[in-house]
Amino acid sequence: MRRHFIKKSIFLCVYAAFIAAILFAGCADSDDTDDIPPEELFGSYWGTMEVFGQSYDMCLVIGQNSVTIHSNKMGRSYPLIKYTDKKDGTWLVSCYNARENKRKPSTHMTVTVNASANPMTCKVWINFMSNLGLIKFPDCQKGADYDGRFSH
């Protein structure tokens, strides 16, 4: 009987430690280190993107919890983002796929927003494609809300 009690006690201790580790890991992955962007940062930024030398109109929509590119050439939504105040009037918006850990530095796309410009502007950078010069984004200017005009 005593042996059974000791085994059961050890099992419960190990189980409690396992649960505590899971809870601690969940807290460590929380989003509490993001800077809180001003509401004015959110909205639609209009411009063009150049893909293989061809220019396409586009709209980048920055929301509190996502960033989306709309155009007739390509569209992409990033549901996992991190805001960083660069303390110089600009904000860095790091965009990740839903399956990624945003604590790692490998973002798919970054957007640098110049919040001190009037109207605000942003610069988009897509890793790999922008690195190779396959796609270029001139500065986009904040304007009217996106109206669904593009196919993507």
PDB file of C-alpha atoms in Angstrom:
ATOM      1  CA  MET A   1       0.000   0.000   0.000  1.00  0.00           C
ATOM      2  CA  ARG A   2       2.789   2.400   0.930  1.00  0.00           C
ATOM      3  CA  ARG A   3       4.651   1.611  -2.319  1.00  0.00           C
ATOM      4  CA  HIS A   4       1.507   2.444  -4.319  1.00  0.00           C
ATOM      5  CA  PHE A   5       1.168   5.750  -2.442  1.00  0.00           C
ATOM      6  CA  ILE A   6       4.803   6.697  -3.232  1.00  0.00           C
ATOM      7  CA  LYS A   7       4.379   5.859  -6.937  1.00  0.00           C
ATOM      8  CA  LYS A   8       1.167   7.852  -7.084  1.00  0.00           C
ATOM      9  CA  SER A   9       2.831  10.814  -5.318  1.00  0.00           C
ATOM     10  CA  ILE A  10       5.780  10.779  -7.742  1.00  0.00           C
ATOM     11  CA  PHE A  11       3.394  10.583 -10.693  1.00  0.00           C
ATOM     12  CA  LEU A  12       1.400  13.580  -9.409  1.00  0.00           C
ATOM     13  CA  CYS A  13       4.580  15.621  -8.822  1.00  0.00           C
ATOM     14  CA  VAL A  14       5.854  14.892 -12.335  1.00  0.00           C
ATOM     15  CA  TYR A  15       2.417  15.653 -13.781  1.00  0.00           C
ATOM     16  CA  ALA A  16       2.243  18.975 -11.869  1.00  0.00           C
ATOM     17  CA  ALA A  17       5.739  19.924 -13.085  1.00  0.00           C
ATOM     18  CA  PHE A  18       4.707  19.094 -16.660  1.00  0.00           C
ATOM     19  CA  ILE A  19       1.573  21.273 -16.413  1.00  0.00           C
ATOM     20  CA  ALA A  20       3.593  24.126 -14.859  1.00  0.00           C
ATOM     21  CA  ALA A  21       6.148  23.911 -17.699  1.00  0.00           C
ATOM     22  CA  ILE A  22       3.379  24.099 -20.318  1.00  0.00           C
ATOM     23  CA  LEU A  23       1.780  27.087 -18.614  1.00  0.00           C
ATOM     24  CA  PHE A  24       5.133  28.857 -18.288  1.00  0.00           C
ATOM     25  CA  ALA A  25       5.937  28.212 -21.962  1.00  0.00           C
ATOM     26  CA  GLY A  26       2.556  29.646 -22.923  1.00  0.00           C
ATOM     27  CA  CYS A  27       3.272  32.797 -20.940  1.00  0.00           C
ATOM     28  CA  ALA A  28       6.703  33.137 -22.537  1.00  0.00           C
ATOM     29  CA  ASP A  29       5.124  33.132 -26.009  1.00  0.00           C
ATOM     30  CA  SER A  30       2.732  35.942 -25.118  1.00  0.00           C
ATOM     31  CA  ASP A  31       2.692  39.152 -27.063  1.00  0.00           C
ATOM     32  CA  ASP A  32       3.367  41.471 -24.137  1.00  0.00           C
ATOM     33  CA  THR A  33       6.656  42.844 -25.478  1.00  0.00           C
ATOM     34  CA  ASP A  34       5.120  44.531 -28.539  1.00  0.00           C
ATOM     35  CA  ASP A  35       4.992  48.298 -28.539  1.00  0.00           C
ATOM     36  CA  ILE A  36       1.465  49.656 -28.749  1.00  0.00           C
ATOM     37  CA  PRO A  37       1.057  51.609 -32.001  1.00  0.00           C
ATOM     38  CA  PRO A  38      -1.035  54.766 -32.201  1.00  0.00           C
ATOM     39  CA  GLU A  39      -4.466  54.381 -33.832  1.00  0.00           C
ATOM     40  CA  GLU A  40      -3.370  56.784 -36.589  1.00  0.00           C
ATOM     41  CA  LEU A  41      -0.959  54.131 -37.861  1.00  0.00           C
ATOM     42  CA  PHE A  42      -3.824  51.847 -38.891  1.00  0.00           C
ATOM     43  CA  GLY A  43      -5.392  52.319 -42.302  1.00  0.00           C
ATOM     44  CA  SER A  44      -4.824  52.028 -46.039  1.00  0.00           C
ATOM     45  CA  TYR A  45      -1.567  52.987 -47.734  1.00  0.00           C
ATOM     46  CA  TRP A  46      -1.760  53.416 -51.515  1.00  0.00           C
ATOM     47  CA  GLY A  47       1.067  53.060 -53.994  1.00  0.00           C
ATOM     48  CA  THR A  48       2.594  50.760 -56.561  1.00  0.00           C
ATOM     49  CA  MET A  49       4.684  47.640 -56.601  1.00  0.00           C
ATOM     50  CA  GLU A  50       7.064  46.656 -59.330  1.00  0.00           C
ATOM     51  CA  VAL A  51       7.195  42.933 -60.139  1.00  0.00           C
ATOM     52  CA  PHE A  52       9.803  41.854 -62.708  1.00  0.00           C
ATOM     53  CA  GLY A  53       9.889  45.437 -64.016  1.00  0.00           C
ATOM     54  CA  GLN A  54       6.090  45.746 -64.424  1.00  0.00           C
ATOM     55  CA  SER A  55       4.283  48.288 -62.229  1.00  0.00           C
ATOM     56  CA  TYR A  56       0.981  47.476 -60.481  1.00  0.00           C
ATOM     57  CA  ASP A  57      -1.258  49.636 -58.309  1.00  0.00           C
ATOM     58  CA  MET A  58      -1.614  48.318 -54.781  1.00  0.00           C
ATOM     59  CA  CYS A  59      -2.999  49.045 -51.352  1.00  0.00           C
ATOM     60  CA  LEU A  60      -1.441  47.941 -48.081  1.00  0.00           C
ATOM     61  CA  VAL A  61      -3.901  47.774 -45.194  1.00  0.00           C
ATOM     62  CA  ILE A  62      -2.438  47.894 -41.702  1.00  0.00           C
ATOM     63  CA  GLY A  63      -4.767  46.772 -38.933  1.00  0.00           C
ATOM     64  CA  GLN A  64      -4.261  46.203 -35.261  1.00  0.00           C
ATOM     65  CA  ASN A  65      -3.894  42.436 -35.783  1.00  0.00           C
ATOM     66  CA  SER A  66      -3.005  41.979 -39.457  1.00  0.00           C
ATOM     67  CA  VAL A  67      -1.360  43.457 -42.525  1.00  0.00           C
ATOM     68  CA  THR A  68      -2.726  42.784 -46.026  1.00  0.00           C
ATOM     69  CA  ILE A  69      -1.440  43.606 -49.518  1.00  0.00           C
ATOM     70  CA  HIS A  70      -4.107  44.093 -52.195  1.00  0.00           C
ATOM     71  CA  SER A  71      -3.366  44.366 -55.940  1.00  0.00           C
ATOM     72  CA  ASN A  72      -4.293  42.797 -59.250  1.00  0.00           C
ATOM     73  CA  LYS A  73      -0.912  41.026 -59.394  1.00  0.00           C
ATOM     74  CA  MET A  74      -0.776  39.444 -55.939  1.00  0.00           C
ATOM     75  CA  GLY A  75      -2.359  39.606 -52.538  1.00  0.00           C
ATOM     76  CA  ARG A  76      -1.174  38.442 -49.181  1.00  0.00           C
ATOM     77  CA  SER A  77      -2.416  38.663 -45.621  1.00  0.00           C
ATOM     78  CA  TYR A  78      -0.253  38.340 -42.544  1.00  0.00           C
ATOM     79  CA  PRO A  79      -2.286  37.496 -39.444  1.00  0.00           C
ATOM     80  CA  LEU A  80       0.644  37.634 -37.026  1.00  0.00           C
ATOM     81  CA  ILE A  81       2.398  40.958 -36.648  1.00  0.00           C
ATOM     82  CA  LYS A  82       4.644  42.754 -34.215  1.00  0.00           C
ATOM     83  CA  TYR A  83       4.924  46.517 -33.809  1.00  0.00           C
ATOM     84  CA  THR A  84       8.183  48.180 -32.802  1.00  0.00           C
ATOM     85  CA  ASP A  85       8.489  51.896 -32.076  1.00  0.00           C
ATOM     86  CA  LYS A  86      11.853  52.956 -33.508  1.00  0.00           C
ATOM     87  CA  LYS A  87      11.718  56.144 -31.362  1.00  0.00           C
ATOM     88  CA  ASP A  88      12.562  58.340 -34.372  1.00  0.00           C
ATOM     89  CA  GLY A  89       9.044  58.924 -35.715  1.00  0.00           C
ATOM     90  CA  THR A  90       8.957  55.575 -37.504  1.00  0.00           C
ATOM     91  CA  TRP A  91       7.361  52.240 -36.658  1.00  0.00           C
ATOM     92  CA  LEU A  92       8.529  48.817 -37.818  1.00  0.00           C
ATOM     93  CA  VAL A  93       5.735  46.347 -38.518  1.00  0.00           C
ATOM     94  CA  SER A  94       7.096  42.798 -38.708  1.00  0.00           C
ATOM     95  CA  CYS A  95       4.800  40.347 -40.501  1.00  0.00           C
ATOM     96  CA  TYR A  96       4.808  36.588 -39.961  1.00  0.00           C
ATOM     97  CA  ASN A  97       2.779  33.632 -41.173  1.00  0.00           C
ATOM     98  CA  ALA A  98       0.352  32.152 -38.657  1.00  0.00           C
ATOM     99  CA  ARG A  99       2.578  29.095 -38.130  1.00  0.00           C
ATOM    100  CA  GLU A 100       5.665  31.088 -37.172  1.00  0.00           C
ATOM    101  CA  ASN A 101       7.038  32.213 -33.851  1.00  0.00           C
ATOM    102  CA  LYS A 102       7.316  35.986 -34.010  1.00  0.00           C
ATOM    103  CA  ARG A 103      10.053  36.011 -31.376  1.00  0.00           C
ATOM    104  CA  LYS A 104      12.416  34.757 -34.093  1.00  0.00           C
ATOM    105  CA  PRO A 105      13.905  37.407 -36.390  1.00  0.00           C
ATOM    106  CA  SER A 106      12.910  35.778 -39.708  1.00  0.00           C
ATOM    107  CA  THR A 107       9.900  37.805 -40.810  1.00  0.00           C
ATOM    108  CA  HIS A 108       8.361  37.346 -44.244  1.00  0.00           C
ATOM    109  CA  MET A 109       7.600  41.004 -44.717  1.00  0.00           C
ATOM    110  CA  THR A 110       8.411  44.233 -42.936  1.00  0.00           C
ATOM    111  CA  VAL A 111       6.727  47.579 -43.247  1.00  0.00           C
ATOM    112  CA  THR A 112       8.397  50.760 -42.057  1.00  0.00           C
ATOM    113  CA  VAL A 113       5.830  53.475 -41.375  1.00  0.00           C
ATOM    114  CA  ASN A 114       6.921  57.100 -41.219  1.00  0.00           C
ATOM    115  CA  ALA A 115       4.422  58.394 -38.670  1.00  0.00           C
ATOM    116  CA  SER A 116       5.929  61.880 -38.674  1.00  0.00           C
ATOM    117  CA  ALA A 117       5.187  62.441 -42.381  1.00  0.00           C
ATOM    118  CA  ASN A 118       1.962  64.205 -43.339  1.00  0.00           C
ATOM    119  CA  PRO A 119       0.307  62.177 -44.731  1.00  0.00           C
ATOM    120  CA  MET A 120       1.968  59.095 -43.258  1.00  0.00           C
ATOM    121  CA  THR A 121       3.990  56.941 -45.628  1.00  0.00           C
ATOM    122  CA  CYS A 122       5.243  53.382 -45.510  1.00  0.00           C
ATOM    123  CA  LYS A 123       7.905  51.281 -47.175  1.00  0.00           C
ATOM    124  CA  VAL A 124       7.263  47.567 -47.766  1.00  0.00           C
ATOM    125  CA  TRP A 125      10.021  44.945 -47.878  1.00  0.00           C
ATOM    126  CA  ILE A 126       9.345  41.281 -48.673  1.00  0.00           C
ATOM    127  CA  ASN A 127      12.242  39.052 -47.703  1.00  0.00           C
ATOM    128  CA  PHE A 128      13.820  37.016 -50.466  1.00  0.00           C
ATOM    129  CA  MET A 129      11.805  38.655 -53.276  1.00  0.00           C
ATOM    130  CA  SER A 130      12.915  42.193 -52.411  1.00  0.00           C
ATOM    131  CA  ASN A 131      16.424  40.983 -51.582  1.00  0.00           C
ATOM    132  CA  LEU A 132      16.791  39.640 -55.144  1.00  0.00           C
ATOM    133  CA  GLY A 133      15.208  42.709 -56.731  1.00  0.00           C
ATOM    134  CA  LEU A 134      12.264  40.680 -58.045  1.00  0.00           C
ATOM    135  CA  ILE A 135       9.737  42.971 -56.387  1.00  0.00           C
ATOM    136  CA  LYS A 136      10.089  46.638 -55.402  1.00  0.00           C
ATOM    137  CA  PHE A 137       7.815  48.894 -53.399  1.00  0.00           C
ATOM    138  CA  PRO A 138       8.181  52.675 -53.672  1.00  0.00           C
ATOM    139  CA  ASP A 139       6.825  54.595 -50.684  1.00  0.00           C
ATOM    140  CA  CYS A 140       3.080  54.223 -50.194  1.00  0.00           C
ATOM    141  CA  GLN A 141       0.973  57.093 -48.891  1.00  0.00           C
ATOM    142  CA  LYS A 142      -1.833  56.797 -46.343  1.00  0.00           C
ATOM    143  CA  GLY A 143      -5.196  57.625 -47.870  1.00  0.00           C
ATOM    144  CA  ALA A 144      -8.819  56.570 -48.182  1.00  0.00           C
ATOM    145  CA  ASP A 145      -9.951  53.202 -46.841  1.00  0.00           C
ATOM    146  CA  TYR A 146      -9.431  50.221 -49.149  1.00  0.00           C
ATOM    147  CA  ASP A 147     -12.514  49.766 -51.345  1.00  0.00           C
ATOM    148  CA  GLY A 148     -12.077  46.239 -52.727  1.00  0.00           C
ATOM    149  CA  ARG A 149     -11.008  47.333 -56.226  1.00  0.00           C
ATOM    150  CA  PHE A 150      -8.241  44.743 -56.677  1.00  0.00           C
ATOM    151  CA  SER A 151      -8.632  41.057 -57.501  1.00  0.00           C
ATOM    152  CA  HIS A 152      -6.272  39.927 -54.720  1.00  0.00           C
TER     153      HIS A 152
END
